Amino acid sequence: MSDNIDPSSTPTPTPAPQPAKPAVSASNWEREVLEKLVFATLKEQKAARRWGIFFKAVTLLVIVFALSAYFDFSWTGSDSETLGRHTALIEVEGAIESEGSGSAAVVIPALNKAFSDTGSVAVVLHINSPGGSPVQAGMIVDEMVRLRKGYPAKPLYVVVDEICASGCYYIAAGADRIYVNKASIIGSIGVLMDGFGFTGAMEKLGVERRLLTAGENKGFMDPFSPLTEKHKQHAQVMLNEIHEQFIQVVRNGRGKRLKETPEMFSGLFWTGAKSIDMGLADAYGTVDTVARDVIKAEDIVDYTQHEGLPERVLKKFGAAMGAGAMKSAVDTVRPSLH
């Protein structure tokens, strides 16, 4: 018997069994993907929230700076005493009416601040207006007269820019002196009430006006009804009365300087050069030259009352739309100094 063993005949040892790896189920795979998506979404939301807070903070800062610049808190109030001796300036631009820089509600508070400030040595109204409401002009003039009496050592001057006509001149006449440019437009001392009549067009179109009133004159100056002779005479009486008030303001304000002519109160207007000859104005001048050469106070402080942000917003939206429509309808029968 041989001792050699055939290797091929030797049995191969069986390897030990390995633990089976758990198979990744479909539900676990979906959960992992969902978790990754959720975490990514949360991360994006946090970043977006941080950027949102940043932009809101920047917007708030911009609004604060804009409001500070707009309202100009620096010297329009009681702090103006620190500026020392100066000329007080008030700007009046545009129509003299119940809204805007030419309204009594805007001009009168500015006048009071300018006169009451201990640092102001004179007040200058810088005016550029074709006229407007006799009511607004009358209220401003009355306040000018009162302040001039209350502060007799503080003169009130008017400096005209392009135009100072009708209701604007009504205001200017209440000043101590009026300065113009030789090409400025001055005068138009008169009153008008304008509108339209559509009765002929309505007849041609076959439109019937159905107006019901309680009071026989309630339809006075209705543009869709014929103008009666009685209503025309009544309107003319009102215009003549307001015209006389206007003339009296001019005579009281200008005094002996006025060189009256038959056409002076007819509604005509003249150049600044001619207005000086007629006594409607006093001399040539600008805000700077009057402050420097007449008042002797070159430092100028603007006391103009600017319109607030809430009022500007209201005008741009619905509240102003309805008010504007009503205003346009009423203005057709309202006396005006234009």
GROMACS .gro file of C-alpha atoms in nm:
model
  338
    1MET     CA    1   0.000   0.000   0.000
    2SER     CA    2   0.147   0.331  -0.114
    3ASP     CA    3   0.179   0.634   0.116
    4ASN     CA    4   0.125   0.887  -0.170
    5ILE     CA    5  -0.207   1.066  -0.158
    6ASP     CA    6  -0.362   1.214  -0.472
    7PRO     CA    7  -0.438   1.583  -0.407
    8SER     CA    8  -0.729   1.573  -0.643
    9SER     CA    9  -0.892   1.317  -0.432
   10THR     CA   10  -0.863   1.528  -0.116
   11PRO     CA   11  -1.202   1.680  -0.028
   12THR     CA   12  -1.212   2.067  -0.040
   13PRO     CA   13  -1.319   2.220   0.290
   14THR     CA   14  -1.651   2.401   0.276
   15PRO     CA   15  -1.620   2.779   0.363
   16ALA     CA   16  -1.808   2.908   0.664
   17PRO     CA   17  -2.138   3.071   0.579
   18GLN     CA   18  -2.133   3.460   0.576
   19PRO     CA   19  -2.417   3.662   0.736
   20ALA     CA   20  -2.658   3.781   0.469
   21LYS     CA   21  -2.672   4.161   0.403
   22PRO     CA   22  -3.015   4.301   0.453
   23ALA     CA   23  -3.166   4.411   0.122
   24VAL     CA   24  -3.252   4.780   0.089
   25SER     CA   25  -3.627   4.794   0.062
   26ALA     CA   26  -3.805   5.037  -0.169
   27SER     CA   27  -3.972   5.211   0.126
   28ASN     CA   28  -3.635   5.290   0.293
   29TRP     CA   29  -3.500   5.439  -0.030
   30GLU     CA   30  -3.800   5.667  -0.071
   31ARG     CA   31  -3.774   5.779   0.290
   32GLU     CA   32  -3.409   5.873   0.249
   33VAL     CA   33  -3.487   6.076  -0.062
   34LEU     CA   34  -3.776   6.251   0.111
   35GLU     CA   35  -3.558   6.334   0.411
   36LYS     CA   36  -3.295   6.487   0.187
   37LEU     CA   37  -3.560   6.692   0.005
   38VAL     CA   38  -3.712   6.814   0.332
   39PHE     CA   39  -3.376   6.919   0.474
   40ALA     CA   40  -3.286   7.097   0.150
   41THR     CA   41  -3.621   7.278   0.150
   42LEU     CA   42  -3.578   7.388   0.511
   43LYS     CA   43  -3.231   7.516   0.434
   44GLU     CA   44  -3.361   7.720   0.139
   45GLN     CA   45  -3.644   7.859   0.350
   46LYS     CA   46  -3.404   7.969   0.623
   47ALA     CA   47  -3.183   8.141   0.367
   48ALA     CA   48  -3.485   8.310   0.205
   49ARG     CA   49  -3.607   8.424   0.548
   50ARG     CA   50  -3.270   8.576   0.631
   51TRP     CA   51  -3.260   8.762   0.299
   52GLY     CA   52  -3.620   8.875   0.350
   53ILE     CA   53  -3.536   9.022   0.690
   54PHE     CA   54  -3.232   9.192   0.540
   55PHE     CA   55  -3.427   9.354   0.255
   56LYS     CA   56  -3.706   9.464   0.490
   57ALA     CA   57  -3.453   9.629   0.719
   58VAL     CA   58  -3.289   9.806   0.425
   59THR     CA   59  -3.631   9.922   0.296
   60LEU     CA   60  -3.724  10.056   0.641
   61LEU     CA   61  -3.398  10.250   0.662
   62VAL     CA   62  -3.455  10.397   0.315
   63ILE     CA   63  -3.808  10.505   0.412
   64VAL     CA   64  -3.684  10.665   0.735
   65PHE     CA   65  -3.412  10.859   0.553
   66ALA     CA   66  -3.656  10.961   0.277
   67LEU     CA   67  -3.913  11.091   0.526
   68SER     CA   68  -3.643  11.277   0.719
   69ALA     CA   69  -3.525  11.444   0.399
   70TYR     CA   70  -3.879  11.515   0.280
   71PHE     CA   71  -4.010  11.676   0.595
   72ASP     CA   72  -3.676  11.850   0.656
   73PHE     CA   73  -3.692  11.847   1.034
   74SER     CA   74  -3.364  12.032   1.073
   75TRP     CA   75  -3.470  12.396   1.098
   76THR     CA   76  -3.835  12.454   1.012
   77GLY     CA   77  -3.938  12.437   1.375
   78SER     CA   78  -3.826  12.604   1.693
   79ASP     CA   79  -3.460  12.523   1.628
   80SER     CA   80  -3.439  12.797   1.365
   81GLU     CA   81  -3.330  13.043   1.635
   82THR     CA   82  -2.984  12.887   1.618
   83LEU     CA   83  -2.943  13.009   1.259
   84GLY     CA   84  -2.927  13.368   1.372
   85ARG     CA   85  -3.032  13.665   1.165
   86HIS     CA   86  -3.193  13.556   0.836
   87THR     CA   87  -3.455  13.622   0.569
   88ALA     CA   88  -3.765  13.406   0.594
   89LEU     CA   89  -3.885  13.263   0.262
   90ILE     CA   90  -4.225  13.117   0.172
   91GLU     CA   91  -4.284  12.968  -0.174
   92VAL     CA   92  -4.628  12.989  -0.339
   93GLU     CA   93  -4.641  12.796  -0.666
   94GLY     CA   94  -4.946  12.721  -0.880
   95ALA     CA   95  -5.314  12.799  -0.843
   96ILE     CA   96  -5.452  12.967  -0.532
   97GLU     CA   97  -5.698  12.700  -0.422
   98SER     CA   98  -5.796  12.488  -0.125
   99GLU     CA   99  -5.519  12.235  -0.198
  100GLY     CA  100  -5.153  12.279  -0.281
  101SER     CA  101  -4.890  12.536  -0.190
  102GLY     CA  102  -5.128  12.824  -0.261
  103SER     CA  103  -5.395  12.724  -0.012
  104ALA     CA  104  -5.463  12.923   0.303
  105ALA     CA  105  -5.411  12.606   0.509
  106VAL     CA  106  -5.051  12.588   0.383
  107VAL     CA  107  -4.953  12.955   0.353
  108ILE     CA  108  -5.097  13.086   0.682
  109PRO     CA  109  -4.906  12.846   0.915
  110ALA     CA  110  -4.587  12.926   0.724
  111LEU     CA  111  -4.648  13.299   0.767
  112ASN     CA  112  -4.701  13.256   1.139
  113LYS     CA  113  -4.379  13.057   1.182
  114ALA     CA  114  -4.180  13.302   0.973
  115PHE     CA  115  -4.304  13.610   1.163
  116SER     CA  116  -4.280  13.456   1.510
  117ASP     CA  117  -3.922  13.335   1.464
  118THR     CA  118  -3.687  13.565   1.653
  119GLY     CA  119  -3.412  13.513   1.396
  120SER     CA  120  -3.610  13.631   1.094
  121VAL     CA  121  -3.575  14.000   1.014
  122ALA     CA  122  -3.816  14.003   0.716
  123VAL     CA  123  -4.051  13.770   0.531
  124VAL     CA  124  -4.048  13.714   0.154
  125LEU     CA  125  -4.336  13.554  -0.035
  126HIS     CA  126  -4.193  13.412  -0.358
  127ILE     CA  127  -4.499  13.384  -0.583
  128ASN     CA  128  -4.566  13.229  -0.922
  129SER     CA  129  -4.939  13.185  -0.983
  130PRO     CA  130  -5.212  13.270  -1.236
  131GLY     CA  131  -5.466  13.321  -0.956
  132GLY     CA  132  -5.750  13.114  -0.818
  133SER     CA  133  -6.000  13.122  -0.537
  134PRO     CA  134  -6.100  13.463  -0.396
  135VAL     CA  135  -6.182  13.291  -0.067
  136GLN     CA  136  -5.835  13.142  -0.025
  137ALA     CA  137  -5.669  13.466  -0.138
  138GLY     CA  138  -5.886  13.668   0.101
  139MET     CA  139  -5.797  13.451   0.401
  140ILE     CA  140  -5.426  13.480   0.325
  141VAL     CA  141  -5.444  13.858   0.285
  142ASP     CA  142  -5.634  13.896   0.613
  143GLU     CA  143  -5.361  13.700   0.793
  144MET     CA  144  -5.089  13.906   0.625
  145VAL     CA  145  -5.251  14.226   0.746
  146ARG     CA  146  -5.284  14.089   1.100
  147LEU     CA  147  -4.921  13.976   1.116
  148ARG     CA  148  -4.791  14.304   0.978
  149LYS     CA  149  -4.971  14.486   1.258
  150GLY     CA  150  -4.845  14.238   1.518
  151TYR     CA  151  -4.483  14.260   1.395
  152PRO     CA  152  -4.446  14.618   1.268
  153ALA     CA  153  -4.064  14.597   1.263
  154LYS     CA  154  -4.065  14.292   1.038
  155PRO     CA  155  -4.148  14.384   0.674
  156LEU     CA  156  -4.330  14.152   0.434
  157TYR     CA  157  -4.221  14.154   0.071
  158VAL     CA  158  -4.350  13.976  -0.239
  159VAL     CA  159  -4.111  13.863  -0.513
  160VAL     CA  160  -4.282  13.765  -0.839
  161ASP     CA  161  -4.143  13.496  -1.063
  162GLU     CA  162  -4.315  13.442  -1.401
  163ILE     CA  163  -4.668  13.554  -1.324
  164CYS     CA  164  -4.869  13.719  -1.048
  165ALA     CA  165  -5.219  13.760  -1.184
  166SER     CA  166  -5.569  13.795  -1.044
  167GLY     CA  167  -5.597  13.602  -0.714
  168CYS     CA  168  -5.219  13.596  -0.687
  169TYR     CA  169  -5.207  13.975  -0.713
  170TYR     CA  170  -5.490  13.987  -0.458
  171ILE     CA  171  -5.237  13.834  -0.215
  172ALA     CA  172  -4.940  14.041  -0.334
  173ALA     CA  173  -5.128  14.365  -0.274
  174GLY     CA  174  -5.122  14.290   0.098
  175ALA     CA  175  -4.741  14.309   0.118
  176ASP     CA  176  -4.525  14.610   0.203
  177ARG     CA  177  -4.350  14.602  -0.135
  178ILE     CA  178  -4.372  14.402  -0.458
  179TYR     CA  179  -4.062  14.312  -0.660
  180VAL     CA  180  -4.088  14.183  -1.018
  181ASN     CA  181  -3.887  14.096  -1.324
  182LYS     CA  182  -3.930  14.333  -1.618
  183ALA     CA  183  -4.097  14.049  -1.816
  184SER     CA  184  -4.320  13.920  -1.535
  185ILE     CA  185  -4.697  13.920  -1.595
  186ILE     CA  186  -4.879  14.138  -1.341
  187GLY     CA  187  -5.242  14.239  -1.292
  188SER     CA  188  -5.565  14.085  -1.423
  189ILE     CA  189  -5.767  14.251  -1.149
  190GLY     CA  190  -6.104  14.099  -1.224
  191VAL     CA  191  -6.338  13.811  -1.146
  192LEU     CA  192  -6.483  13.544  -1.372
  193MET     CA  193  -6.733  13.261  -1.354
  194ASP     CA  194  -6.703  13.026  -1.649
  195GLY     CA  195  -6.870  12.709  -1.763
  196PHE     CA  196  -7.038  12.539  -2.058
  197GLY     CA  197  -7.392  12.512  -2.187
  198PHE     CA  198  -7.500  12.194  -2.367
  199THR     CA  199  -7.865  12.270  -2.434
  200GLY     CA  200  -7.827  12.310  -2.812
  201ALA     CA  201  -7.625  11.991  -2.846
  202MET     CA  202  -7.877  11.802  -2.636
  203GLU     CA  203  -8.162  11.912  -2.861
  204LYS     CA  204  -7.977  11.795  -3.172
  205LEU     CA  205  -7.902  11.460  -3.011
  206GLY     CA  206  -8.255  11.422  -2.883
  207VAL     CA  207  -8.146  11.415  -2.518
  208GLU     CA  208  -8.395  11.535  -2.258
  209ARG     CA  209  -8.274  11.696  -1.938
  210ARG     CA  210  -8.479  11.580  -1.638
  211LEU     CA  211  -8.388  11.802  -1.344
  212LEU     CA  212  -8.600  11.800  -1.031
  213THR     CA  213  -8.539  12.064  -0.764
  214ALA     CA  214  -8.691  12.183  -0.439
  215GLY     CA  215  -8.652  12.558  -0.470
  216GLU     CA  216  -8.701  12.743  -0.797
  217ASN     CA  217  -8.337  12.855  -0.820
  218LYS     CA  218  -8.170  12.533  -0.709
  219GLY     CA  219  -8.071  12.454  -1.067
  220PHE     CA  220  -7.880  12.782  -1.091
  221MET     CA  221  -7.596  12.758  -1.348
  222ASP     CA  222  -7.681  12.399  -1.439
  223PRO     CA  223  -7.487  12.342  -1.765
  224PHE     CA  224  -7.765  12.124  -1.910
  225SER     CA  225  -8.041  12.381  -1.859
  226PRO     CA  226  -8.091  12.717  -2.034
  227LEU     CA  227  -7.946  13.018  -1.851
  228THR     CA  228  -8.230  13.249  -1.756
  229GLU     CA  229  -8.194  13.625  -1.749
  230LYS     CA  230  -8.271  13.626  -1.378
  231HIS     CA  231  -7.988  13.384  -1.302
  232LYS     CA  232  -7.750  13.575  -1.528
  233GLN     CA  233  -7.820  13.902  -1.346
  234HIS     CA  234  -7.779  13.733  -1.006
  235ALA     CA  235  -7.441  13.590  -1.107
  236GLN     CA  236  -7.329  13.929  -1.236
  237VAL     CA  237  -7.421  14.094  -0.906
  238MET     CA  238  -7.205  13.841  -0.719
  239LEU     CA  239  -6.913  13.893  -0.956
  240ASN     CA  240  -6.937  14.271  -0.920
  241GLU     CA  241  -6.939  14.240  -0.542
  242ILE     CA  242  -6.628  14.021  -0.536
  243HIS     CA  243  -6.463  14.254  -0.787
  244GLU     CA  244  -6.521  14.551  -0.558
  245GLN     CA  245  -6.367  14.357  -0.269
  246PHE     CA  246  -6.064  14.289  -0.489
  247ILE     CA  247  -6.031  14.653  -0.589
  248GLN     CA  248  -6.053  14.765  -0.227
  249VAL     CA  249  -5.776  14.524  -0.125
  250VAL     CA  250  -5.553  14.665  -0.401
  251ARG     CA  251  -5.628  15.025  -0.307
  252ASN     CA  252  -5.567  14.960   0.063
  253GLY     CA  253  -5.245  14.774  -0.004
  254ARG     CA  254  -5.091  15.001  -0.265
  255GLY     CA  255  -5.221  15.332  -0.133
  256LYS     CA  256  -5.083  15.646  -0.297
  257ARG     CA  257  -4.839  15.444  -0.506
  258LEU     CA  258  -5.128  15.333  -0.726
  259LYS     CA  259  -5.174  15.540  -1.044
  260GLU     CA  260  -5.528  15.444  -1.132
  261THR     CA  261  -5.650  15.438  -1.490
  262PRO     CA  262  -5.988  15.330  -1.633
  263GLU     CA  263  -5.833  15.000  -1.747
  264MET     CA  264  -5.647  14.915  -1.427
  265PHE     CA  265  -5.935  14.713  -1.280
  266SER     CA  266  -6.072  14.584  -1.612
  267GLY     CA  267  -5.899  14.245  -1.599
  268LEU     CA  268  -5.606  14.340  -1.823
  269PHE     CA  269  -5.252  14.247  -1.726
  270TRP     CA  270  -4.915  14.407  -1.799
  271THR     CA  271  -4.544  14.338  -1.794
  272GLY     CA  272  -4.341  14.387  -1.479
  273ALA     CA  273  -4.183  14.700  -1.626
  274LYS     CA  274  -4.524  14.855  -1.697
  275SER     CA  275  -4.661  14.749  -1.360
  276ILE     CA  276  -4.393  14.955  -1.187
  277ASP     CA  277  -4.496  15.261  -1.388
  278MET     CA  278  -4.860  15.203  -1.290
  279GLY     CA  279  -4.782  15.158  -0.921
  280LEU     CA  280  -4.886  14.792  -0.920
  281ALA     CA  281  -4.529  14.696  -0.829
  282ASP     CA  282  -4.236  14.876  -0.670
  283ALA     CA  283  -3.906  14.766  -0.824
  284TYR     CA  284  -3.709  14.490  -0.991
  285GLY     CA  285  -3.574  14.215  -0.772
  286THR     CA  286  -3.525  13.847  -0.700
  287VAL     CA  287  -3.528  13.659  -0.372
  288ASP     CA  288  -3.149  13.680  -0.349
  289THR     CA  289  -3.122  14.049  -0.436
  290VAL     CA  290  -3.402  14.146  -0.199
  291ALA     CA  291  -3.242  13.946   0.084
  292ARG     CA  292  -2.898  14.091   0.015
  293ASP     CA  293  -2.967  14.451  -0.087
  294VAL     CA  294  -3.302  14.537   0.076
  295ILE     CA  295  -3.325  14.323   0.389
  296LYS     CA  296  -2.947  14.303   0.442
  297ALA     CA  297  -2.976  13.939   0.553
  298GLU     CA  298  -2.830  13.708   0.290
  299ASP     CA  299  -2.899  13.389   0.485
  300ILE     CA  300  -3.235  13.259   0.360
  301VAL     CA  301  -3.446  13.007   0.551
  302ASP     CA  302  -3.737  12.838   0.372
  303TYR     CA  303  -4.051  12.819   0.588
  304THR     CA  304  -4.272  12.670   0.313
  305GLN     CA  305  -4.508  12.407   0.452
  306HIS     CA  306  -4.469  12.098   0.235
  307GLU     CA  307  -4.753  11.858   0.176
  308GLY     CA  308  -4.737  11.549   0.396
  309LEU     CA  309  -4.695  11.194   0.272
  310PRO     CA  310  -5.046  11.076   0.379
  311GLU     CA  311  -5.209  11.355   0.178
  312ARG     CA  312  -5.004  11.268  -0.129
  313VAL     CA  313  -5.101  10.902  -0.100
  314LEU     CA  314  -5.470  10.984  -0.063
  315LYS     CA  315  -5.461  11.198  -0.374
  316LYS     CA  316  -5.328  10.908  -0.578
  317PHE     CA  317  -5.597  10.662  -0.482
  318GLY     CA  318  -5.972  10.629  -0.467
  319ALA     CA  319  -6.051  10.900  -0.215
  320ALA     CA  320  -5.904  11.165  -0.441
  321MET     CA  321  -6.077  11.027  -0.750
  322GLY     CA  322  -6.423  11.089  -0.610
  323ALA     CA  323  -6.324  11.426  -0.469
  324GLY     CA  324  -6.171  11.527  -0.800
  325ALA     CA  325  -6.484  11.441  -0.992
  326MET     CA  326  -6.697  11.644  -0.753
  327LYS     CA  327  -6.451  11.934  -0.764
  328SER     CA  328  -6.457  11.948  -1.144
  329ALA     CA  329  -6.835  11.965  -1.141
  330VAL     CA  330  -6.853  12.239  -0.877
  331ASP     CA  331  -6.573  12.453  -1.021
  332THR     CA  332  -6.781  12.537  -1.327
  333VAL     CA  333  -7.004  12.765  -1.119
  334ARG     CA  334  -6.753  12.896  -0.868
  335PRO     CA  335  -6.621  13.254  -0.900
  336SER     CA  336  -6.247  13.263  -0.950
  337LEU     CA  337  -5.969  13.518  -0.980
  338HIS     CA  338  -5.773  13.398  -1.285
   0.00000   0.00000   0.00000
